[in-house]
């Protein structure tokens, strides 16, 4: 792969909106990605393998629980810092960002928000340091966009719960030490259970043959009469709103992360357009290529403003789920469009692993589907503005 010469675009001087701490956090993540992710990620993606050696680095840049309080091992940062870390990681690879997102927003967040003190003390420091990796089991083979229909269930057996069912498309599953699993009790109410590797009847087969997020491990979570200790239920929130609260946090991170992938594609195409000569001129001198680049930087700038404003609202606690949906949907579509245009600008080289663009492009096909599909987020906006439910 080519050396990482990335220079971040900042067309509207958005740095002026950031604090010194934001910039320090972002720059540390950026340097780490250049040093430890860019040189190896193409090979790992080609080999469909997660680079486990980067786990310590992810922990060191604060990517595991950026906004989780320091007393639990988190980085104790604000929401914009969290967003900037996700942006930088996804600039390297969406699969690596997925691992960090799941760990932070889908595993640490519910344990912090919905767990009790003993659960926080037991799990959060290990997850923050990367000693343990977590996964989040919501999606099932027959229930994706409609998780409320889940059939995974648990029964109260007196001194333990008995968990049965299966989850599919679960990031980090093949090597997770712990899983936050959403299942229905005998009354049909959804609860979160903490399931640990080693519990009898719990298996995590890997999902193969993915053309997307190849550097992120995906698998199933299978529960065959798993005895879950009673102290492993998350006591402070139940119902579908509990997993959806986690998804709000993860979707916010994706809205920022997608900007990183788009920036990398734009920056690569811009540099290439000045170096690649055709008809005796750099291709960047042709109007058609300039149109592509001008539209890319315009869309990136709009997405940056959306993400920054959402970060301010999220920090104040005023951002709604529907506002988060809008940013996730807009920014991922922006990134996927830029990846496609940037790939064309590199001609044949655009499909080569010498450059990151094709990998970003394939990765973003998962990002536009997981954490709520593109269409589902549109329906959420539609419901929000009309008050009319078009889901069913
Ligand atoms: C690489 C990867 C990693 C993932 N990681 C995780 C994870 O860690 N944890 C987890 O729980 N899940 C994870 N997922 C699952 C992901 O969240 C689901 O794939 C997603 O929610 C969509 O569900 P589905 O695939 O079953 O599609 P479906 O729900 O079957 O949707 C198929 C199509 O129908 C459309 N559709 C569905 N309902 C409606 C409707 N009412 N109106 C209009 N259109 C509709 C959808 O938009 C979509 O286009 C992951 C997925 C991938 C690909």
Short mmCIF file of C-alpha atoms and ligand atoms in Angstrom, two decimals:
data_model
loop_
_atom_site.label_atom_id
_atom_site.label_comp_id
_atom_site.label_asym_id
_atom_site.label_seq_id
_atom_site.Cartn_x
_atom_site.Cartn_y
_atom_site.Cartn_z
CA UNK A 1 0.00 0.00 0.00
CA UNK A 2 1.11 3.58 -0.67
CA UNK A 3 2.56 5.60 2.24
CA UNK A 4 -0.12 7.44 4.23
CA UNK A 5 0.21 11.08 3.14
CA UNK A 6 -3.22 12.08 4.47
CA UNK A 7 -3.90 15.77 4.99
CA UNK A 8 -7.28 16.51 6.53
CA UNK A 9 -9.51 18.94 4.66
CA UNK A 10 -10.96 21.79 6.75
CA UNK A 11 -12.56 24.09 4.19
CA UNK A 12 -14.65 26.11 6.66
CA UNK A 13 -11.97 26.37 9.36
CA UNK A 14 -13.88 24.07 11.65
CA UNK A 15 -10.82 23.79 13.83
CA UNK A 16 -11.90 27.19 15.21
CA UNK A 17 -14.92 25.44 16.73
CA UNK A 18 -12.75 22.90 18.55
CA UNK A 19 -11.10 23.25 21.93
CA UNK A 20 -7.41 22.58 22.50
CA UNK A 21 -8.38 19.25 24.08
CA UNK A 22 -10.42 18.27 21.02
CA UNK A 23 -7.46 18.97 18.77
CA UNK A 24 -5.03 17.09 21.00
CA UNK A 25 -7.29 14.04 21.14
CA UNK A 26 -7.88 14.12 17.38
CA UNK A 27 -4.24 14.60 16.49
CA UNK A 28 -3.16 11.74 18.74
CA UNK A 29 -5.68 9.45 17.05
CA UNK A 30 -4.60 10.69 13.61
CA UNK A 31 -0.94 10.01 14.30
CA UNK A 32 -1.70 6.58 15.68
CA UNK A 33 -3.73 5.64 12.59
CA UNK A 34 -0.88 6.78 10.34
CA UNK A 35 1.69 4.85 12.33
CA UNK A 36 -0.11 1.66 13.37
CA UNK A 37 -3.15 1.18 11.13
CA UNK A 38 -2.41 2.46 7.62
CA UNK A 39 0.71 0.34 7.02
CA UNK A 40 -1.02 -2.96 7.83
CA UNK A 41 -4.73 -2.55 7.23
CA UNK A 42 -4.87 -3.41 3.54
CA UNK A 43 -3.21 -6.80 4.13
CA UNK A 44 -5.53 -7.60 7.03
CA UNK A 45 -8.59 -6.60 4.98
CA UNK A 46 -7.40 -8.69 2.02
CA UNK A 47 -6.87 -11.65 4.38
CA UNK A 48 -10.22 -11.05 6.13
CA UNK A 49 -8.59 -10.83 9.53
CA UNK A 50 -8.91 -8.41 12.44
CA UNK A 51 -5.48 -7.03 13.44
CA UNK A 52 -5.53 -7.93 17.13
CA UNK A 53 -2.20 -6.20 17.74
CA UNK A 54 -3.91 -2.77 17.46
CA UNK A 55 -6.18 -3.36 20.46
CA UNK A 56 -3.72 -1.79 22.92
CA UNK A 57 -3.31 1.24 20.66
CA UNK A 58 -7.07 1.69 20.43
CA UNK A 59 -7.21 1.69 24.22
CA UNK A 60 -4.33 4.19 24.46
CA UNK A 61 -5.97 6.77 22.16
CA UNK A 62 -9.15 6.54 24.26
CA UNK A 63 -11.22 4.71 21.65
CA UNK A 64 -12.67 2.27 24.20
CA UNK A 65 -15.14 4.32 26.20
CA UNK A 66 -14.11 7.86 25.23
CA UNK A 67 -16.91 9.42 27.30
CA UNK A 68 -17.04 6.78 30.06
CA UNK A 69 -15.88 8.34 33.35
CA UNK A 70 -12.21 7.96 34.29
CA UNK A 71 -13.16 6.14 37.52
CA UNK A 72 -14.25 3.18 35.36
CA UNK A 73 -11.17 3.32 33.14
CA UNK A 74 -12.79 5.43 30.39
CA UNK A 75 -11.20 8.53 28.88
CA UNK A 76 -13.74 10.93 30.47
CA UNK A 77 -13.95 13.02 27.29
CA UNK A 78 -16.88 14.91 25.78
CA UNK A 79 -19.04 13.91 22.83
CA UNK A 80 -17.13 15.90 20.23
CA UNK A 81 -13.88 14.24 21.29
CA UNK A 82 -15.63 10.88 20.95
CA UNK A 83 -16.77 11.88 17.45
CA UNK A 84 -13.31 13.05 16.43
CA UNK A 85 -11.73 9.77 17.58
CA UNK A 86 -14.26 7.83 15.49
CA UNK A 87 -13.59 10.10 12.52
CA UNK A 88 -9.87 9.44 12.67
CA UNK A 89 -10.19 5.69 13.16
CA UNK A 90 -12.61 5.36 10.25
CA UNK A 91 -10.26 7.46 8.15
CA UNK A 92 -8.06 4.39 8.55
CA UNK A 93 -10.74 1.72 8.23
CA UNK A 94 -14.47 1.36 8.99
CA UNK A 95 -13.88 -2.15 10.35
CA UNK A 96 -11.47 -0.90 12.98
CA UNK A 97 -13.92 1.86 13.88
CA UNK A 98 -16.65 -0.78 14.15
CA UNK A 99 -14.65 -2.66 16.77
CA UNK A 100 -14.21 0.56 18.77
CA UNK A 101 -17.87 1.57 18.34
CA UNK A 102 -19.19 -1.77 19.52
CA UNK A 103 -16.85 -1.82 22.51
CA UNK A 104 -17.70 1.75 23.56
CA UNK A 105 -21.29 2.42 22.63
CA UNK A 106 -22.84 -1.00 22.54
CA UNK A 107 -21.05 -2.79 25.38
CA UNK A 108 -19.55 -0.23 27.78
CA UNK A 109 -22.43 2.25 27.42
CA UNK A 110 -25.22 -0.16 28.47
CA UNK A 111 -23.13 -1.53 31.35
CA UNK A 112 -22.44 2.05 32.49
CA UNK A 113 -25.99 3.37 31.98
CA UNK A 114 -28.17 0.34 32.69
CA UNK A 115 -25.87 -1.72 34.90
CA UNK A 116 -25.33 -1.66 38.66
CA UNK A 117 -22.15 -0.58 40.43
CA UNK A 118 -20.82 -4.14 40.78
CA UNK A 119 -21.23 -4.69 37.02
CA UNK A 120 -19.53 -1.37 36.21
CA UNK A 121 -16.60 -2.23 38.47
CA UNK A 122 -16.28 -5.74 37.12
CA UNK A 123 -16.46 -5.06 33.38
CA UNK A 124 -15.71 -1.45 32.45
CA UNK A 125 -12.00 -1.24 33.39
CA UNK A 126 -11.25 -4.49 31.52
CA UNK A 127 -13.13 -3.25 28.45
CA UNK A 128 -11.52 0.21 28.58
CA UNK A 129 -8.02 -1.28 28.63
CA UNK A 130 -8.79 -3.72 25.83
CA UNK A 131 -8.04 -6.68 28.09
CA UNK A 132 -11.56 -7.81 27.24
CA UNK A 133 -13.39 -7.33 23.95
CA UNK A 134 -17.17 -7.12 23.91
CA UNK A 135 -19.96 -7.73 21.42
CA UNK A 136 -23.60 -6.61 21.21
CA UNK A 137 -26.30 -9.09 20.28
CA UNK A 138 -29.49 -7.53 18.99
CA UNK A 139 -29.97 -8.68 15.36
CA UNK A 140 -31.39 -12.16 14.76
CA UNK A 141 -31.69 -14.25 11.59
CA UNK A 142 -35.37 -13.29 11.21
CA UNK A 143 -35.35 -9.92 12.99
CA UNK A 144 -33.05 -7.18 11.70
CA UNK A 145 -34.83 -3.88 11.10
CA UNK A 146 -37.54 -5.08 13.47
CA UNK A 147 -35.58 -6.10 16.57
CA UNK A 148 -38.69 -5.90 18.74
CA UNK A 149 -39.80 -9.16 17.11
CA UNK A 150 -36.81 -11.04 18.56
CA UNK A 151 -37.30 -14.63 19.69
CA UNK A 152 -34.17 -15.04 21.85
CA UNK A 153 -35.53 -15.54 25.36
CA UNK A 154 -34.70 -16.38 28.95
CA UNK A 155 -36.60 -18.14 31.71
CA UNK A 156 -36.27 -17.55 35.43
CA UNK A 157 -35.05 -20.85 36.91
CA UNK A 158 -34.90 -19.60 40.51
CA UNK A 159 -31.14 -19.32 41.05
CA UNK A 160 -30.24 -18.48 37.40
CA UNK A 161 -31.71 -17.53 34.01
CA UNK A 162 -31.83 -20.03 31.14
CA UNK A 163 -31.03 -18.32 27.82
CA UNK A 164 -31.94 -19.72 24.39
CA UNK A 165 -31.79 -18.29 20.87
CA UNK A 166 -29.35 -16.95 18.30
CA UNK A 167 -27.98 -13.61 17.16
CA UNK A 168 -26.55 -12.96 13.70
CA UNK A 169 -24.22 -10.44 12.10
CA UNK A 170 -22.49 -9.67 15.38
CA UNK A 171 -19.29 -7.59 15.22
CA UNK A 172 -16.41 -8.87 17.38
CA UNK A 173 -18.37 -12.08 18.12
CA UNK A 174 -15.69 -14.63 17.17
CA UNK A 175 -13.24 -13.45 19.83
CA UNK A 176 -15.39 -11.52 22.31
CA UNK A 177 -14.85 -12.20 25.99
CA UNK A 178 -18.24 -10.84 26.90
CA UNK A 179 -21.51 -10.11 25.08
CA UNK A 180 -24.38 -7.79 25.95
CA UNK A 181 -27.34 -9.80 24.71
CA UNK A 182 -30.92 -8.59 24.30
CA UNK A 183 -33.56 -11.21 25.03
CA UNK A 184 -37.19 -11.46 26.10
CA UNK A 185 -38.32 -12.71 29.50
CA UNK A 186 -41.39 -14.90 29.99
CA UNK A 187 -43.64 -11.82 29.82
CA UNK A 188 -42.11 -10.79 26.49
CA UNK A 189 -40.18 -7.82 27.96
CA UNK A 190 -36.71 -7.13 26.49
CA UNK A 191 -33.76 -7.13 28.91
CA UNK A 192 -29.99 -6.95 28.53
CA UNK A 193 -27.95 -9.88 29.84
CA UNK A 194 -24.17 -10.02 30.17
CA UNK A 195 -22.98 -13.35 28.78
CA UNK A 196 -19.35 -14.40 29.24
CA UNK A 197 -17.28 -16.66 27.04
CA UNK A 198 -16.94 -20.03 28.73
CA UNK A 199 -20.56 -20.26 29.87
CA UNK A 200 -21.76 -23.71 28.82
CA UNK A 201 -23.92 -23.68 25.67
CA UNK A 202 -22.60 -20.30 24.42
CA UNK A 203 -20.81 -20.44 21.03
CA UNK A 204 -19.68 -17.75 18.55
CA UNK A 205 -19.11 -19.16 15.03
CA UNK A 206 -17.45 -16.76 12.60
CA UNK A 207 -19.26 -15.45 9.50
CA UNK A 208 -17.11 -15.90 6.38
CA UNK A 209 -17.22 -14.67 2.78
CA UNK A 210 -17.82 -10.99 3.52
CA UNK A 211 -16.81 -8.47 0.83
CA UNK A 212 -17.16 -5.63 3.33
CA UNK A 213 -15.62 -4.82 6.74
CA UNK A 214 -13.13 -7.58 6.06
CA UNK A 215 -10.76 -6.35 8.78
CA UNK A 216 -13.56 -6.65 11.35
CA UNK A 217 -14.58 -10.07 12.66
CA UNK A 218 -18.30 -10.85 12.41
CA UNK A 219 -20.12 -13.88 13.73
CA UNK A 220 -23.12 -15.41 15.43
CA UNK A 221 -23.96 -15.69 19.11
CA UNK A 222 -25.68 -18.99 19.82
CA UNK A 223 -27.31 -19.76 23.16
CA UNK A 224 -28.26 -23.36 23.83
CA UNK A 225 -29.65 -23.56 27.37
CA UNK A 226 -27.03 -21.13 28.70
CA UNK A 227 -27.21 -20.70 32.48
CA UNK A 228 -26.74 -16.98 33.07
CA UNK A 229 -26.17 -15.92 36.70
CA UNK A 230 -28.91 -13.65 38.00
CA UNK A 231 -26.42 -10.89 38.77
CA UNK A 232 -25.72 -10.61 35.01
CA UNK A 233 -29.01 -8.93 34.10
CA UNK A 234 -28.78 -5.15 33.47
CA UNK A 235 -31.19 -3.88 36.13
CA UNK A 236 -31.73 -0.21 35.32
CA UNK A 237 -33.50 -0.24 31.96
CA UNK A 238 -35.63 -2.69 29.99
CA UNK A 239 -37.81 -2.65 26.88
CA UNK A 240 -36.75 -1.89 23.30
CA UNK A 241 -35.70 1.61 24.36
CA UNK A 242 -32.70 0.12 26.16
CA UNK A 243 -30.88 -1.26 23.07
CA UNK A 244 -32.08 1.73 21.04
CA UNK A 245 -30.38 4.05 23.55
CA UNK A 246 -27.09 2.24 22.83
CA UNK A 247 -27.71 2.60 19.11
CA UNK A 248 -28.12 6.38 19.51
CA UNK A 249 -24.59 6.55 20.87
CA UNK A 250 -23.17 4.27 18.18
CA UNK A 251 -24.98 6.06 15.35
CA UNK A 252 -23.59 9.36 16.57
CA UNK A 253 -20.09 7.84 16.29
CA UNK A 254 -20.86 6.57 12.78
CA UNK A 255 -22.00 10.04 11.68
CA UNK A 256 -18.49 11.25 12.55
CA UNK A 257 -16.69 8.12 11.39
CA UNK A 258 -18.15 8.31 7.88
CA UNK A 259 -16.59 11.77 7.51
CA UNK A 260 -13.19 10.17 8.09
CA UNK A 261 -13.70 7.62 5.31
CA UNK A 262 -14.90 10.40 2.97
CA UNK A 263 -11.93 12.63 3.85
CA UNK A 264 -9.50 9.85 3.05
CA UNK A 265 -11.10 9.20 -0.36
CA UNK A 266 -11.21 12.91 -1.19
CA UNK A 267 -7.64 13.54 -0.08
CA UNK A 268 -6.39 10.56 -2.09
CA UNK A 269 -8.28 11.65 -5.22
CA UNK A 270 -7.13 15.26 -4.88
CA UNK A 271 -3.47 14.25 -4.64
CA UNK A 272 -3.83 11.79 -7.52
CA UNK A 273 -5.51 14.43 -9.69
CA UNK A 274 -2.44 16.65 -9.44
CA UNK A 275 0.04 13.84 -10.17
CA UNK A 276 -1.69 11.83 -12.88
CA UNK A 277 -1.07 13.20 -16.38
CA UNK A 278 -3.31 12.49 -19.35
CA UNK A 279 -3.37 14.40 -22.64
CA UNK A 280 -0.26 16.15 -21.33
CA UNK A 281 -2.01 17.71 -18.32
CA UNK A 282 -2.76 16.74 -14.71
CA UNK A 283 -6.27 15.25 -14.72
CA UNK A 284 -7.17 17.77 -11.99
CA UNK A 285 -7.07 20.45 -14.67
CA UNK A 286 -10.06 18.97 -16.48
CA UNK A 287 -13.40 20.49 -15.52
CA UNK A 288 -15.13 17.14 -15.03
CA UNK A 289 -12.57 16.09 -12.45
CA UNK A 290 -12.75 19.46 -10.70
CA UNK A 291 -16.54 19.12 -10.50
CA UNK A 292 -16.12 15.83 -8.66
CA UNK A 293 -13.56 17.30 -6.23
CA UNK A 294 -15.55 20.51 -5.65
CA UNK A 295 -18.69 18.54 -4.88
CA UNK A 296 -16.79 16.23 -2.56
CA UNK A 297 -15.35 19.03 -0.43
CA UNK A 298 -18.76 20.75 -0.33
CA UNK A 299 -20.45 17.59 0.93
CA UNK A 300 -17.69 16.86 3.46
CA UNK A 301 -17.98 20.40 4.82
CA UNK A 302 -21.76 20.10 5.20
CA UNK A 303 -21.36 16.75 6.96
CA UNK A 304 -18.73 18.19 9.32
CA UNK A 305 -21.11 20.99 10.32
CA UNK A 306 -23.94 18.53 10.89
CA UNK A 307 -21.75 16.30 13.06
CA UNK A 308 -20.30 19.19 15.04
CA UNK A 309 -23.74 20.66 15.80
CA UNK A 310 -25.04 17.22 16.77
CA UNK A 311 -22.05 16.85 19.09
CA UNK A 312 -22.92 20.12 20.82
CA UNK A 313 -26.53 19.05 21.26
CA UNK A 314 -25.54 15.59 22.46
CA UNK A 315 -23.20 17.09 25.01
CA UNK A 316 -26.07 19.24 26.30
CA UNK A 317 -28.32 16.17 26.31
CA UNK A 318 -30.80 17.70 23.85
CA UNK A 319 -30.13 15.66 20.69
CA UNK A 320 -33.10 13.49 19.74
CA UNK A 321 -32.85 9.99 18.28
CA UNK A 322 -34.36 11.34 15.06
CA UNK A 323 -31.67 14.03 14.82
CA UNK A 324 -29.02 11.33 15.24
CA UNK A 325 -30.70 9.24 12.52
CA UNK A 326 -30.54 12.17 10.12
CA UNK A 327 -26.80 12.64 10.65
CA UNK A 328 -26.02 8.91 10.36
CA UNK A 329 -28.02 8.63 7.16
CA UNK A 330 -26.73 11.79 5.54
CA UNK A 331 -23.08 11.31 6.38
CA UNK A 332 -22.85 7.66 5.38
CA UNK A 333 -24.54 8.38 2.04
CA UNK A 334 -22.18 11.31 1.56
CA UNK A 335 -19.19 9.03 2.20
CA UNK A 336 -20.37 6.22 -0.05
CA UNK A 337 -20.97 8.67 -2.92
CA UNK A 338 -17.55 10.24 -2.45
CA UNK A 339 -15.88 6.83 -2.35
CA UNK A 340 -17.53 5.92 -5.66
CA UNK A 341 -16.53 9.17 -7.38
CA UNK A 342 -13.01 9.08 -5.95
CA UNK A 343 -12.57 5.52 -7.15
CA UNK A 344 -13.43 6.60 -10.68
CA UNK A 345 -10.98 9.48 -10.50
CA UNK A 346 -8.16 7.00 -9.96
CA UNK A 347 -9.13 5.06 -13.07
CA UNK A 348 -7.82 1.49 -12.97
CA UNK A 349 -5.71 2.27 -9.92
CA UNK A 350 -8.95 2.98 -8.07
CA UNK A 351 -9.69 -0.72 -7.72
CA UNK A 352 -6.20 -1.56 -6.47
CA UNK A 353 -5.23 -2.21 -2.86
CA UNK A 354 -2.38 0.22 -3.46
CA UNK A 355 -4.93 2.84 -2.46
CA UNK A 356 -7.55 2.82 0.31
CA UNK A 357 -10.57 3.91 -1.76
CA UNK A 358 -11.98 0.55 -2.86
CA UNK A 359 -11.67 -0.78 0.70
CA UNK A 360 -13.54 2.26 2.05
CA UNK A 361 -16.15 1.83 -0.67
CA UNK A 362 -16.79 -1.81 0.21
CA UNK A 363 -16.73 -1.09 3.95
CA UNK A 364 -19.33 1.63 3.63
CA UNK A 365 -21.80 -0.89 2.16
CA UNK A 366 -22.00 -2.37 5.67
CA UNK A 367 -22.00 1.00 7.40
CA UNK A 368 -25.01 2.11 5.34
CA UNK A 369 -26.85 -1.05 6.46
CA UNK A 370 -25.93 -1.64 10.09
CA UNK A 371 -27.16 0.37 13.07
CA UNK A 372 -30.38 0.94 11.15
CA UNK A 373 -30.50 0.77 7.36
CA UNK A 374 -30.49 3.85 5.15
CA UNK A 375 -34.22 3.43 4.48
CA UNK A 376 -35.10 2.87 8.12
CA UNK A 377 -33.39 6.16 9.08
CA UNK A 378 -35.39 7.93 6.39
CA UNK A 379 -38.58 6.48 7.87
CA UNK A 380 -37.50 7.71 11.31
CA UNK A 381 -37.19 11.25 9.92
CA UNK A 382 -40.51 10.83 8.13
CA UNK A 383 -42.21 9.73 11.34
CA UNK A 384 -40.62 12.59 13.25
CA UNK A 385 -41.81 15.32 10.89
CA UNK A 386 -45.27 13.95 10.07
CA UNK A 387 -46.18 12.08 13.23
CA UNK A 388 -47.30 9.25 10.92
CA UNK A 389 -45.73 5.79 11.21
CA UNK A 390 -44.74 4.30 7.83
CA UNK A 391 -42.98 1.25 9.30
CA UNK A 392 -46.07 -0.93 9.34
C1 LIG B 1 -20.87 -6.25 8.93
C2 LIG B 1 -22.08 -6.13 9.83
C3 LIG B 1 -21.90 -6.00 11.20
C4 LIG B 1 -23.02 -5.94 12.06
N1 LIG B 1 -22.83 -5.87 13.42
C5 LIG B 1 -23.90 -5.99 14.25
C6 LIG B 1 -23.72 -6.09 15.67
O1 LIG B 1 -22.60 -5.99 16.17
N2 LIG B 1 -24.82 -6.30 16.46
C7 LIG B 1 -26.08 -6.42 15.94
O2 LIG B 1 -27.01 -6.62 16.71
N3 LIG B 1 -26.29 -6.31 14.59
C8 LIG B 1 -25.23 -6.11 13.74
N4 LIG B 1 -25.42 -6.04 12.38
C9 LIG B 1 -26.76 -6.24 11.84
C10 LIG B 1 -27.39 -5.00 11.23
O3 LIG B 1 -27.72 -4.07 12.21
C11 LIG B 1 -28.59 -5.47 10.37
O4 LIG B 1 -28.06 -6.10 9.22
C12 LIG B 1 -29.50 -4.33 9.99
O5 LIG B 1 -30.19 -3.82 11.09
C13 LIG B 1 -30.53 -4.74 8.92
O6 LIG B 1 -31.17 -5.92 9.28
P1 LIG B 1 -31.27 -7.11 8.19
O7 LIG B 1 -29.91 -7.37 7.64
O8 LIG B 1 -31.99 -8.23 8.82
O9 LIG B 1 -32.13 -6.49 7.01
P2 LIG B 1 -33.74 -6.44 6.93
O10 LIG B 1 -34.30 -5.87 8.18
O11 LIG B 1 -34.23 -7.76 6.47
O12 LIG B 1 -33.95 -5.36 5.77
C14 LIG B 1 -33.87 -5.70 4.38
C15 LIG B 1 -34.31 -4.46 3.59
O13 LIG B 1 -35.67 -4.17 3.89
C16 LIG B 1 -35.78 -2.81 4.29
N5 LIG B 1 -36.89 -2.68 5.26
C17 LIG B 1 -37.05 -3.37 6.41
N6 LIG B 1 -38.16 -2.96 7.04
C18 LIG B 1 -38.71 -1.99 6.28
C19 LIG B 1 -39.86 -1.14 6.41
N7 LIG B 1 -40.68 -1.19 7.49
N8 LIG B 1 -40.12 -0.25 5.42
C20 LIG B 1 -39.28 -0.15 4.36
N9 LIG B 1 -38.19 -0.91 4.18
C21 LIG B 1 -37.91 -1.81 5.14
C22 LIG B 1 -34.45 -2.44 4.87
O14 LIG B 1 -34.22 -1.05 4.83
C23 LIG B 1 -33.50 -3.22 3.96
O15 LIG B 1 -33.23 -2.46 2.81
C24 LIG B 1 -24.31 -6.01 11.51
C25 LIG B 1 -24.48 -6.11 10.11
C26 LIG B 1 -23.38 -6.16 9.28
C27 LIG B 1 -23.59 -6.27 7.79
#
